[in-house]
Structure formats: C-alpha cells, structure tokens
CSV table of C-alpha atoms and ligand atoms in Angstrom, one decimal:
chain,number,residue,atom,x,y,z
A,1,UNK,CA,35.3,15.3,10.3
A,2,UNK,CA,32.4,13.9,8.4
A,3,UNK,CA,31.8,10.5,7.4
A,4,UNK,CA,31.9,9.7,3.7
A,5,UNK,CA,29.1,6.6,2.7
A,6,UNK,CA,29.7,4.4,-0.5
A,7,UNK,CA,26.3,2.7,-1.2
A,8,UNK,CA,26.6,-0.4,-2.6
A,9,UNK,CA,23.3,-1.2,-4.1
A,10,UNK,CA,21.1,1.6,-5.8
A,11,UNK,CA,18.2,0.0,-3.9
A,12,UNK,CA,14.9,0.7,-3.1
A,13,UNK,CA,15.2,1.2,1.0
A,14,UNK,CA,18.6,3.7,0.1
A,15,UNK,CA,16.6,6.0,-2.0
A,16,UNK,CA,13.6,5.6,-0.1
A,17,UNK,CA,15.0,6.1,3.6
A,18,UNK,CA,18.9,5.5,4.1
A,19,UNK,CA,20.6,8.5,2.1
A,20,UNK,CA,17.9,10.9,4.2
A,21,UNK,CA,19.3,9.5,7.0
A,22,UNK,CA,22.7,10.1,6.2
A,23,UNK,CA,22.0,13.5,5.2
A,24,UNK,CA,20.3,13.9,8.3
A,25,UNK,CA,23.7,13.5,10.1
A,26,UNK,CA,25.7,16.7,11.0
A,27,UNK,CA,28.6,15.1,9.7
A,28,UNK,CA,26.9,12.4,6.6
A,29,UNK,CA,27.6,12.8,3.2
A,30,UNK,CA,27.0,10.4,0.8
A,31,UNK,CA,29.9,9.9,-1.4
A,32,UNK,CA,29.4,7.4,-4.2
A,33,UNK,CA,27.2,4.3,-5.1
A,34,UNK,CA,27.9,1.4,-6.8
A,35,UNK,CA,25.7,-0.5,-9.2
A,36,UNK,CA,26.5,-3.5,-11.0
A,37,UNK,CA,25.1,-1.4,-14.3
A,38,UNK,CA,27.1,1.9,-15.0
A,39,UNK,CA,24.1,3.3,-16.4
A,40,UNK,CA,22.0,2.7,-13.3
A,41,UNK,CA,24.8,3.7,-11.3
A,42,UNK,CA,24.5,6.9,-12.9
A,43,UNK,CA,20.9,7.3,-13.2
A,44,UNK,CA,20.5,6.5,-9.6
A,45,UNK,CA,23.3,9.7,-9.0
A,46,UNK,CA,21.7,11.9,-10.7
A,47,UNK,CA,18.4,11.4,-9.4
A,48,UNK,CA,19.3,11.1,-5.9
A,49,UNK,CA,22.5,14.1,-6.2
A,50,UNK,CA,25.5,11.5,-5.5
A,51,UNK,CA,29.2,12.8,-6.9
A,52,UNK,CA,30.3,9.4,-8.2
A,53,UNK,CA,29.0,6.8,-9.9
A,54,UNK,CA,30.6,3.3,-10.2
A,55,UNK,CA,30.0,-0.4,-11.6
A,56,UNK,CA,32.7,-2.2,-9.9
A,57,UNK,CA,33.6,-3.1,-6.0
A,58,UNK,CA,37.2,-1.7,-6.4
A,59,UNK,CA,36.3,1.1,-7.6
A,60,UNK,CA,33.8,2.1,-4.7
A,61,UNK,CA,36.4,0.6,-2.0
A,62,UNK,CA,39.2,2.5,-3.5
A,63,UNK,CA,37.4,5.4,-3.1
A,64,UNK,CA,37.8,8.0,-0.5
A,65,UNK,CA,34.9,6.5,2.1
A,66,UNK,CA,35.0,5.9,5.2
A,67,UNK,CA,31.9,3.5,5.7
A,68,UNK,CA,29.6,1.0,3.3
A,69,UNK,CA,25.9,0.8,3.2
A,70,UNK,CA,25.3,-2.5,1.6
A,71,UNK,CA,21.5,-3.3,0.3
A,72,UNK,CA,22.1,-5.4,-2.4
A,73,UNK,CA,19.9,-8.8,-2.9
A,74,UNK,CA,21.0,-10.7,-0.3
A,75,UNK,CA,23.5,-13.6,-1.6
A,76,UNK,CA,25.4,-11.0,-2.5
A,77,UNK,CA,26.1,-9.6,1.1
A,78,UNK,CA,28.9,-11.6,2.1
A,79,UNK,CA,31.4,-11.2,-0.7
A,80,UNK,CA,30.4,-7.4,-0.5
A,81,UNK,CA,30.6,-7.4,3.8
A,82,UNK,CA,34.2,-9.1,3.2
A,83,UNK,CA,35.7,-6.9,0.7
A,84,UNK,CA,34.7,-3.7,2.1
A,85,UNK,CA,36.0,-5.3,5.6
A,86,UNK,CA,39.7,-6.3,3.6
A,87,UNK,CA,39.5,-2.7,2.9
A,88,UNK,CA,39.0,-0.9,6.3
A,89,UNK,CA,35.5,0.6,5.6
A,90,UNK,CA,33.1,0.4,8.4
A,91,UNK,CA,30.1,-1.1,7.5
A,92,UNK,CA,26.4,-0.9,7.9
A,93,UNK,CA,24.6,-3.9,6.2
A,94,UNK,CA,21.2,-4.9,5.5
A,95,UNK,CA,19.7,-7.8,7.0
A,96,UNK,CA,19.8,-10.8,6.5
A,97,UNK,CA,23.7,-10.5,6.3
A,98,UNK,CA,23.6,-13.4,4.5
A,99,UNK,CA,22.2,-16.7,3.3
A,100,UNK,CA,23.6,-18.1,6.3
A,101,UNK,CA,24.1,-17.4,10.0
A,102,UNK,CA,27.5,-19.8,9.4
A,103,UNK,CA,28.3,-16.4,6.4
A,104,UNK,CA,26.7,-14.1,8.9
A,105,UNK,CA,29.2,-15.2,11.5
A,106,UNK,CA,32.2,-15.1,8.9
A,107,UNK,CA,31.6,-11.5,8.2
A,108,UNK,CA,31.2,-10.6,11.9
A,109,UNK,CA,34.8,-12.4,12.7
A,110,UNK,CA,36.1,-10.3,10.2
A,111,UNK,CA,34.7,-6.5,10.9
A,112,UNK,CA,36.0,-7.1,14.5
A,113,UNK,CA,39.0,-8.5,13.7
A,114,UNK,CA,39.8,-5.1,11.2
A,115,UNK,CA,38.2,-3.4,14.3
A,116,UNK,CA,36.1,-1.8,12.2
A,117,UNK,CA,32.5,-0.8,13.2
A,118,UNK,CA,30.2,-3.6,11.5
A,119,UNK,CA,26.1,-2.8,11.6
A,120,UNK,CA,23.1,-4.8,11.0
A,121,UNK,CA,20.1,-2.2,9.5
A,122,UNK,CA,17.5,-3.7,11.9
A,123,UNK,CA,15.3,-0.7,12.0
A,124,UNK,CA,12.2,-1.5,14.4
A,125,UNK,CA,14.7,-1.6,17.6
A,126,UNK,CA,15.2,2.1,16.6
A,127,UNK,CA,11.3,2.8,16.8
A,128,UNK,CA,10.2,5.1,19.9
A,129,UNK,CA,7.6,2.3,19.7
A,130,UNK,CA,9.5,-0.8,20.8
A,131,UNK,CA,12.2,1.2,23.3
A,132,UNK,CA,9.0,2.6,24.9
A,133,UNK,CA,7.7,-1.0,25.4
A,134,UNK,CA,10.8,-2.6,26.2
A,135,UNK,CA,11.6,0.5,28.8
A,136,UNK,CA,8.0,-0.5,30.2
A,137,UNK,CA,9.1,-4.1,30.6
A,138,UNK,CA,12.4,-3.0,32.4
A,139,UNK,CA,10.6,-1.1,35.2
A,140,UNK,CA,8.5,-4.0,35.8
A,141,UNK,CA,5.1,-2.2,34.3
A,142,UNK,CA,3.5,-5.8,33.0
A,143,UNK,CA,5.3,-7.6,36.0
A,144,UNK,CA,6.3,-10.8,35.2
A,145,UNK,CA,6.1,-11.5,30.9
A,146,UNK,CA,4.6,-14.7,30.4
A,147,UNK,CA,4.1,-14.1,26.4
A,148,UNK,CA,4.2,-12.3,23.8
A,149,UNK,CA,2.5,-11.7,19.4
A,150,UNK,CA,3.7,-10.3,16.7
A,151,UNK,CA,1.4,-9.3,13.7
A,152,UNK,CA,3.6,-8.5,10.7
A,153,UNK,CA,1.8,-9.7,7.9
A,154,UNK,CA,1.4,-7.1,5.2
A,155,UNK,CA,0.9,-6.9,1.4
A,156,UNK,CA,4.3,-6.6,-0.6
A,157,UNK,CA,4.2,-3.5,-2.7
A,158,UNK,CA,4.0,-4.0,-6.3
A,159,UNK,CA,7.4,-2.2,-6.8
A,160,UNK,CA,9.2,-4.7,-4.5
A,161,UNK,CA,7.4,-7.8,-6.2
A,162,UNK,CA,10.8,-8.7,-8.0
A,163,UNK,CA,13.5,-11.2,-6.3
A,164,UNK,CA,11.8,-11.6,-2.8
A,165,UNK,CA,8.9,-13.7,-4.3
A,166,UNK,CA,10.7,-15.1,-7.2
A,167,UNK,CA,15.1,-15.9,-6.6
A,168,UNK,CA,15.8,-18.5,-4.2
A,169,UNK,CA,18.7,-18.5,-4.8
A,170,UNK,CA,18.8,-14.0,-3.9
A,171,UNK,CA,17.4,-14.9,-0.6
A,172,UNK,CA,14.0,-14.2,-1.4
A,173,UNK,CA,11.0,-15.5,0.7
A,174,UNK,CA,9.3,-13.9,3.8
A,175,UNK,CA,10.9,-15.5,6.3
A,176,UNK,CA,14.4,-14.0,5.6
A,177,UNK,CA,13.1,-10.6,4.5
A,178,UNK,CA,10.5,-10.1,7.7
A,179,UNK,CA,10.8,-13.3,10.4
A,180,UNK,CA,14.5,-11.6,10.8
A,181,UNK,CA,13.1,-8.5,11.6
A,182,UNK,CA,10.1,-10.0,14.3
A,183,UNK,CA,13.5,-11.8,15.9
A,184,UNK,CA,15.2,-9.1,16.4
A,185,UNK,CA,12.4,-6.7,17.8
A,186,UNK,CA,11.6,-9.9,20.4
A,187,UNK,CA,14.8,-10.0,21.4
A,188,UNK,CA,15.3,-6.4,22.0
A,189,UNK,CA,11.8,-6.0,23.7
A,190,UNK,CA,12.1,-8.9,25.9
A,191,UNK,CA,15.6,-8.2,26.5
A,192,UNK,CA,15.8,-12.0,26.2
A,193,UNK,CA,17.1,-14.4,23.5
A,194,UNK,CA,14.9,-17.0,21.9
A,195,UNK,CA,15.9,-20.7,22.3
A,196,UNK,CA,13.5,-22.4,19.7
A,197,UNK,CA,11.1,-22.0,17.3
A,198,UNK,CA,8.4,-24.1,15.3
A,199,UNK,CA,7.2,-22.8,12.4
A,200,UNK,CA,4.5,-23.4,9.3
A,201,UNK,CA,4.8,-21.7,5.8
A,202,UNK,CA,3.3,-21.3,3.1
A,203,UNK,CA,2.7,-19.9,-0.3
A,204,UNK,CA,-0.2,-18.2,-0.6
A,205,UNK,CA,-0.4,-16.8,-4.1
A,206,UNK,CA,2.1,-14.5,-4.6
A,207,UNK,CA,5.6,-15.7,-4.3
A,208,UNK,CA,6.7,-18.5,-6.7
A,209,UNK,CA,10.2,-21.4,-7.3
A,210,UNK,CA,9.4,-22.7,-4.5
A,211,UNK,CA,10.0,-19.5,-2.0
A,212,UNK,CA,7.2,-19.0,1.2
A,213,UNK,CA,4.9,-15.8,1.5
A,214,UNK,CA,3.9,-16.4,4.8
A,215,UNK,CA,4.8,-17.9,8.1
A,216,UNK,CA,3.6,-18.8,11.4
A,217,UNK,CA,6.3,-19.2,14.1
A,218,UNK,CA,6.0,-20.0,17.8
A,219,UNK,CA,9.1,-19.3,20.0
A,220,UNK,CA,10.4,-19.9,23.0
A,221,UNK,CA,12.3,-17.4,24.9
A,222,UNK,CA,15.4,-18.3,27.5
A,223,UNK,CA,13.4,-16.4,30.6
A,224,UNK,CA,10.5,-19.4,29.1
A,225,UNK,CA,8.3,-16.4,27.9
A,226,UNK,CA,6.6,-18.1,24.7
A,227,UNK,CA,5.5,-15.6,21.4
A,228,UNK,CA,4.1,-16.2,18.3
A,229,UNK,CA,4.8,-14.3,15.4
A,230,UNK,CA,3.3,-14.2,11.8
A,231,UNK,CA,4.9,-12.9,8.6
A,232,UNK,CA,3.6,-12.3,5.4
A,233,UNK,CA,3.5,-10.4,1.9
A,234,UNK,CA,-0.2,-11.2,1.0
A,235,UNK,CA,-2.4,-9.6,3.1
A,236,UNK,CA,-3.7,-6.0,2.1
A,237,UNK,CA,-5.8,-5.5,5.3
A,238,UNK,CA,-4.3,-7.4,8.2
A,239,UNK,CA,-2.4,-4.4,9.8
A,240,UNK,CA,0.5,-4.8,12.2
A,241,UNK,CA,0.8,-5.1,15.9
A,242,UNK,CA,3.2,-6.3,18.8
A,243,UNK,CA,1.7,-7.1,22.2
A,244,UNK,CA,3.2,-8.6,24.9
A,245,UNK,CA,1.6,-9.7,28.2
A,246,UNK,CA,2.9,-10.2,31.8
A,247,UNK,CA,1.4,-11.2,35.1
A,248,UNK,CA,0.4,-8.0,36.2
A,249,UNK,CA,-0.3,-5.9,32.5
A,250,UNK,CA,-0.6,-6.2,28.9
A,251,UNK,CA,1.1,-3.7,26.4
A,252,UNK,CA,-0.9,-3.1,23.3
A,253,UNK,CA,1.0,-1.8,20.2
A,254,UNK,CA,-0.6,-0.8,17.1
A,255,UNK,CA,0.4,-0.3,13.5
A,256,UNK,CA,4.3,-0.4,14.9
A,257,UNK,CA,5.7,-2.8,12.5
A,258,UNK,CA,6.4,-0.1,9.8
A,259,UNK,CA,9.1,2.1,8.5
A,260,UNK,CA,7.9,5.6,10.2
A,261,UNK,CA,7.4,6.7,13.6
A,262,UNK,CA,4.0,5.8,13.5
A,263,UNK,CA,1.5,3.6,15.7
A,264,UNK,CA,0.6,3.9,19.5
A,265,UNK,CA,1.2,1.8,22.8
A,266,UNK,CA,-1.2,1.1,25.7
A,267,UNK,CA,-0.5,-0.4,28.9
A,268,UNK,CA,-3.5,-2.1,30.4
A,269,UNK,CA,-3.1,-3.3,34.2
A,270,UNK,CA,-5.2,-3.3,37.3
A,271,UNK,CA,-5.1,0.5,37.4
A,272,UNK,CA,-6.7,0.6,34.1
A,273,UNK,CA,-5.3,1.7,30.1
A,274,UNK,CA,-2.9,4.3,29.6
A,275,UNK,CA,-1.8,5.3,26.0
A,276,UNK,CA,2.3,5.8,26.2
A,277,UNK,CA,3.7,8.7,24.7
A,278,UNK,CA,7.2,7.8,23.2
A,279,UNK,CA,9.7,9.5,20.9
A,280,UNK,CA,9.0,10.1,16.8
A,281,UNK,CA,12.9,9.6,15.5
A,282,UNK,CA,13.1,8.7,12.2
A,283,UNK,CA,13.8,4.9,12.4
A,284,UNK,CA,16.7,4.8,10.0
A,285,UNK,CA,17.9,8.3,11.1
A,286,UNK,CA,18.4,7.1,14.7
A,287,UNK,CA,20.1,4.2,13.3
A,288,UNK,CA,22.9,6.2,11.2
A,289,UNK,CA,23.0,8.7,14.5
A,290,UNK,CA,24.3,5.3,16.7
A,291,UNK,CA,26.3,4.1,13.4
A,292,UNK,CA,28.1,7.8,13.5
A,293,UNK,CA,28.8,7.7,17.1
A,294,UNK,CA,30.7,4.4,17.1
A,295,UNK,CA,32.8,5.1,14.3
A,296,UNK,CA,33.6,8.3,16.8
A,297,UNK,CA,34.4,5.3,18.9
A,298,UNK,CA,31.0,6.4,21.1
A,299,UNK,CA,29.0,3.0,21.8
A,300,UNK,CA,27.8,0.6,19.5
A,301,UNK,CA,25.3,0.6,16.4
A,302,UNK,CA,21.8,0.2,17.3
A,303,UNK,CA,21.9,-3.4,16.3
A,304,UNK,CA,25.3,-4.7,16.2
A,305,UNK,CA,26.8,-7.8,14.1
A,306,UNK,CA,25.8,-10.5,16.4
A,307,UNK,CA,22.4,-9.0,16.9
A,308,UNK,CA,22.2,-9.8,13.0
A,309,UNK,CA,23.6,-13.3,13.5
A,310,UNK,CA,21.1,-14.0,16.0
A,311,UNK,CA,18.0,-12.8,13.7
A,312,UNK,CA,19.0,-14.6,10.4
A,313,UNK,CA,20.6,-18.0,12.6
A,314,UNK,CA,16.1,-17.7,13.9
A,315,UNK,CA,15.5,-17.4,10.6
A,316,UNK,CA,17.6,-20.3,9.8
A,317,UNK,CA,15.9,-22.6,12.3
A,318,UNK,CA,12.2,-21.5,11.3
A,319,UNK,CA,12.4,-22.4,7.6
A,320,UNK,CA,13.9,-26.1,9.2
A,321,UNK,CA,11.3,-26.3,11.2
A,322,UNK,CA,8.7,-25.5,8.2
A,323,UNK,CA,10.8,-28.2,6.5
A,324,UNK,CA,11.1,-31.0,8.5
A,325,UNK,CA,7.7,-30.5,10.7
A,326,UNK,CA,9.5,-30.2,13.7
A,327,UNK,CA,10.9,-27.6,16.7
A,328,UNK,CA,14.5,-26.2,15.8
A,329,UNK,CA,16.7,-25.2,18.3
A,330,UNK,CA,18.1,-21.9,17.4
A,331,UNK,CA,22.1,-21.2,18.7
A,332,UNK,CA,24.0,-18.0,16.8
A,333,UNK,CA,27.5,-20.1,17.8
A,334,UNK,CA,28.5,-16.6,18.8
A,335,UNK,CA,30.6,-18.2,21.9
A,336,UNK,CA,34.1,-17.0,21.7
A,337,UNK,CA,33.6,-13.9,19.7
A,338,UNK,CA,33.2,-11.4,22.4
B,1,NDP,P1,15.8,-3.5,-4.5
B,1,NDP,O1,15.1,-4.6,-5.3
B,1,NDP,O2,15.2,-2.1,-4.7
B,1,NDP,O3,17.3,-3.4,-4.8
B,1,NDP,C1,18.2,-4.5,-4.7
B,1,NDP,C2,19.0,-4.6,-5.9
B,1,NDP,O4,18.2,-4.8,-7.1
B,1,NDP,C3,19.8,-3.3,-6.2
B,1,NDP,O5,21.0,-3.3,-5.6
B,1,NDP,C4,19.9,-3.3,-7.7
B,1,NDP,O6,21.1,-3.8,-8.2
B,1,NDP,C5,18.8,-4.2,-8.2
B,1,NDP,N1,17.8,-3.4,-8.9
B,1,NDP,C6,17.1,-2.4,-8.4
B,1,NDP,N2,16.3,-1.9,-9.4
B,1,NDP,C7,16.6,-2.5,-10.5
B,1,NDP,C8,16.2,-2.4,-11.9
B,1,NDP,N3,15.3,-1.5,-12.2
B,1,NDP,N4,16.8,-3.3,-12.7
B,1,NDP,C9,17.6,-4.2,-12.4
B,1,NDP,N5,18.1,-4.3,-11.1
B,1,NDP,C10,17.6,-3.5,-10.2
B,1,NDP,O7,15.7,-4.0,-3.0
B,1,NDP,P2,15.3,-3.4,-1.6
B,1,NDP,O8,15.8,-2.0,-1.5
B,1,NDP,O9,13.9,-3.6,-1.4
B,1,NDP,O10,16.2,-4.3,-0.7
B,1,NDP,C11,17.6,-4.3,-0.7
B,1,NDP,C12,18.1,-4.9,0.6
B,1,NDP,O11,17.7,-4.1,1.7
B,1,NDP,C13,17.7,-6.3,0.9
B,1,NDP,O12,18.8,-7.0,1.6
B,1,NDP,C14,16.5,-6.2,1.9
B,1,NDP,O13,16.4,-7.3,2.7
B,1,NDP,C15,16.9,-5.0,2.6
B,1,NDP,N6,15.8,-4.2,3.1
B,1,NDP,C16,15.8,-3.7,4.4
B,1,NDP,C17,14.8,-2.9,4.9
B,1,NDP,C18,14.9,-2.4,6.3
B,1,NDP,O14,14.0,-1.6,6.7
B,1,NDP,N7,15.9,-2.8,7.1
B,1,NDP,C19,13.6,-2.6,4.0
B,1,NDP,C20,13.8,-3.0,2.7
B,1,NDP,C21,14.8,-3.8,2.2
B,1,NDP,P3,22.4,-2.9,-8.5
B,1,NDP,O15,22.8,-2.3,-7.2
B,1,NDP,O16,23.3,-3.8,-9.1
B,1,NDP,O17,21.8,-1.8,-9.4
C-alpha cells in the first residue's frame, strides 16, 4: 500500500529536497499540493509532475491522501497542523511548528490524540554526520562531555531572501529558522536536553522590521555539559562545524550543518586523530524512510512532535533572553503527554 503526500506549501525545501524524498520511497507518491494561488498551484504541478493542483485546505484534506507535508511560512503551521489532524492525515511538518511552543504543544496534543503519526522535518539528526558523533559519544569515545560548539552561521541565498528577513509576523528571523535546528542536533548528539540558554542578537545588515540575522547562544545542558552555538544569514565565508569535547577526546565535524551528506568527523584522543567514516543517506530521504515506517506502525519519525516542541520552546527562550539581557530557563511543558 503506498502512501499518498498532499503538500501543502509549493515551497522552496519541497521542490528542492522533500518530493525526491518521497519519490525515493518504495511506496511514496506525491499526490497533490496546495497553494494559496491556483495558478501557482498549478505551475508548481506542472513543473514538478504532481496530478492535482488545489488553492483551498478542504480541498487537499478531502482528497484521497494519506499524510501532509506542511512548509508553508511559518504562522501558518498551526491552523494547517490542526486541520489536517481534524481530518486523519498523518503529518510531517516543518519546523518551527509554530510561533509558539504553547501552538507547538496544541498541535502535538492533537496528532496523538487522532493517533495519527505527527513529524517534525528536523533534518540534521538524519545526517550520517551527527548519528556517527552521537554513536561516538554513546560508547564513551570522548569519555566524559564537558562541552560542546556549534558553527551555523551561513549566508542566506538570495532566493530565500523573502519573509525570513522581512515578516515578523511569518516567523521570520534566524533564530526560529536555524537556533531550532542547532537545538535539536545538541539534543540528539548529546542525548541530553538543554535547561537554559543566554543569548545576544543582532541585525547585521540584512534582515529588517525589526527581525535578528544572527545569534549567539550559550546553553546549558541537564548532564551540566555547557555549548555555544551561533546562527546566522550573513556570513558568506564562515563555514559550518559542530564539535564537541569530553574528558578523554574531542570530535571535530566539519561543513556538517548543510542539507547533503556532506562534511567529515575526527576523533582526537590520547591515541591520536582518526577520521570517522559514517553513512551518506540523503538527509530528508532518511527522514521520509522513518516517516513511512511509523505510519506502517514501525517506530517513530526521526524527530518526533515533542522533539519539535523542545527546539522552537529553545527558541522561545533565546530570543527572551536577547530581549531582556538575561538567562531563560527553557521547559517544553511536555509533562503529561507521554
Ligand atoms: P518558500 O519561501 O520557498 O515557501 C514558503 C511559502 O511562500 C510557500 O508556501 C508559498 O506559498 C510562498 N511562495 C513561494 N514562492 C512564492 C512566490 N513566487 N510568490 C508568492 N509566494 C510564494 O519557503 P521555504 O521552502 O524556504 O520554507 C518553507 C518552510 O520550510 C518554512 O517553515 C521553513 O522554516 C522550512 N524549511 C525547512 C528546512 C529544513 O531543512 N528542515 C529548509 C528550508 C525551509 P503558497 O504555498 O501559498 O504558494
């Protein structure tokens, strides 16, 4: 039985990487997308060979799908996550889920209340990259972690220079479009959950009404690991990087905090550096793969609803901080949802 996809959003990331990795699924097909212009709807079909084209919610959810991809601008996430969850599609959202981890949390109630599977399109845990670090972590390979840096400042194509640097009110700013993603790929790497965070933005040229193009966050983990991260859209030549350092090593990861399969790892330690090899998935492809497999009722999507609540509630918390000069204490409320 394959699974049908409505997309709703003829985005940027669907053309460029989500409907390959649907295809890429023995059993994907993408169905139908919805735009809220029919004749983008239907230039967006065309060009990217999807049956049906349509300009209204009901329409898509009234349609014979099984399962939602939803990368709209992001204020419009929750009304979409809701409806498609009234209507018994599974769904597979982009992230942030919302403008708030409060609507974040709404939507997650709801998708396990339907029992339907609900998804949060944080690629980098699917990165050969990051499992290989965090498997390195787990066998005790740096010894004890004491900290750990993220380097994710990169220049915002001029294609994407649209809502995220100019619509508050969208969700636009750096801090929801890439801090969510460095809290996520903490958490799964450290296999730990941060507990605070103190950060400085700032707008450094590029992104106007008021929104931030860069940040600077330190966090604090649970396990007291401490990591700093810095996001950005401004920087052409910075490159990207995630290290993190224990008592006994250091793992070094290079040009990791990208869309492809790309980058490299070394472990340096007493015995020396050793480059690890790890798997080249396609990011977004392994993603759909886990998506597929729990709607077979096999597991759980890569990152799950609550991982989503935890990234945009750190989020949350690090524009606060940039706002009111002091630490945040970052809590997902997600007690009694389990
Ligand atoms: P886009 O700007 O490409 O698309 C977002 C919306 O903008 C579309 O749904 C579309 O509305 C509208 N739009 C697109 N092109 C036009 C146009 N020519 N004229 C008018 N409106 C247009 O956004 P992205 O693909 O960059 O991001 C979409 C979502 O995906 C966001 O939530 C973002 O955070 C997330 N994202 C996630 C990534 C990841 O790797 N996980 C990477 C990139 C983005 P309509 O549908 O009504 O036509």
């Amino acid at each position: 039985m394959s699974v049908r996809w409505g997309l709703i959003g003829a985005s940027t990331i669907a053309r460029q990487f989500v409907i390959d990795a649907i295809r890429a699924q023995a059993d994907g097909e993408v169905a139908a997308v919805m735009s809220s212009s029919q004749e983008r709807a239907e230039t967006y079909a065309r060009e990217n060979g999807i049956a049906r084209a349509v300009s209204s919610l009901d329409a898509l959810l009234n349609s014979d799908i099984d399962a939602v991809y939803i990368s709209t601008t992001n204020e419009l996430h929750l009304e979409q996550g809701l409806a498609a969850i009234k209507a018994g599609k599974h769904v597979l959202c982009e992230k942030p889920l919302a403008l708030t981890s409060a609507d974040a949390r709404e939507m997650v109630v709801a998708a396990k209340a339907a029992r339907i599977v609900f998804g949060t399109n944080h690629h980098l845990r699917n990165a050969g990259a990051h499992r290989a670090m965090r498997e390195a972590i787990a066998a005790g390979r740096i010894g004890k972690p004491i900290a750990a840096r993220v380097f994710h400042s990169v220049y915002l194509p001029e294609n994407l220079q649209g809502w995220r640097i100019a619509r508050p009110e969208a969700g636009g700013g750096v801090v929801l479009d890439i801090t969510v993603h460095d809290a996520d790929t903490l958490r799964f790497v450290l296999d730990d959950d941060p507990v605070e965070i103190s950060a400085f933005t700032q707008a450094a040229g590029m992104a106007g009404g008021g929104l931030e193009d860069g940040a600077m966050c330190i966090w604090r983990f649970g396990s007291g690991v401490i990591a700093q991260s810095h996001e950005g859209f401004t920087t052409k030549f910075a490159g990207t990087g995630f290290e993190v350092h224990g008592s006994e090593g250091s793992l070094i990861a290079a040009n990791v905090m990208t869309q492809k399969p790309v980058g490299s790892v070394h472990l340096r330690s007493a015995s020396g550096e050793e480059e690890l090899s790890f798997d080249r998935e396609d990011l977004y492809t392994r993603s759909l793969r886990h998506f597929h497999a729990a709607v077979r009722g096999e597991g759980q999507p890569a990152a799950t609803g609550e991982d989503g609540v935890w990234s945009l509630a750190s989020a949350e918390a690090a524009l606060q901080s940039s706002n009111t000069g002091k630490a945040v204490a970052i809590d997902p409320q997600l007690g009694g949802l389990a």
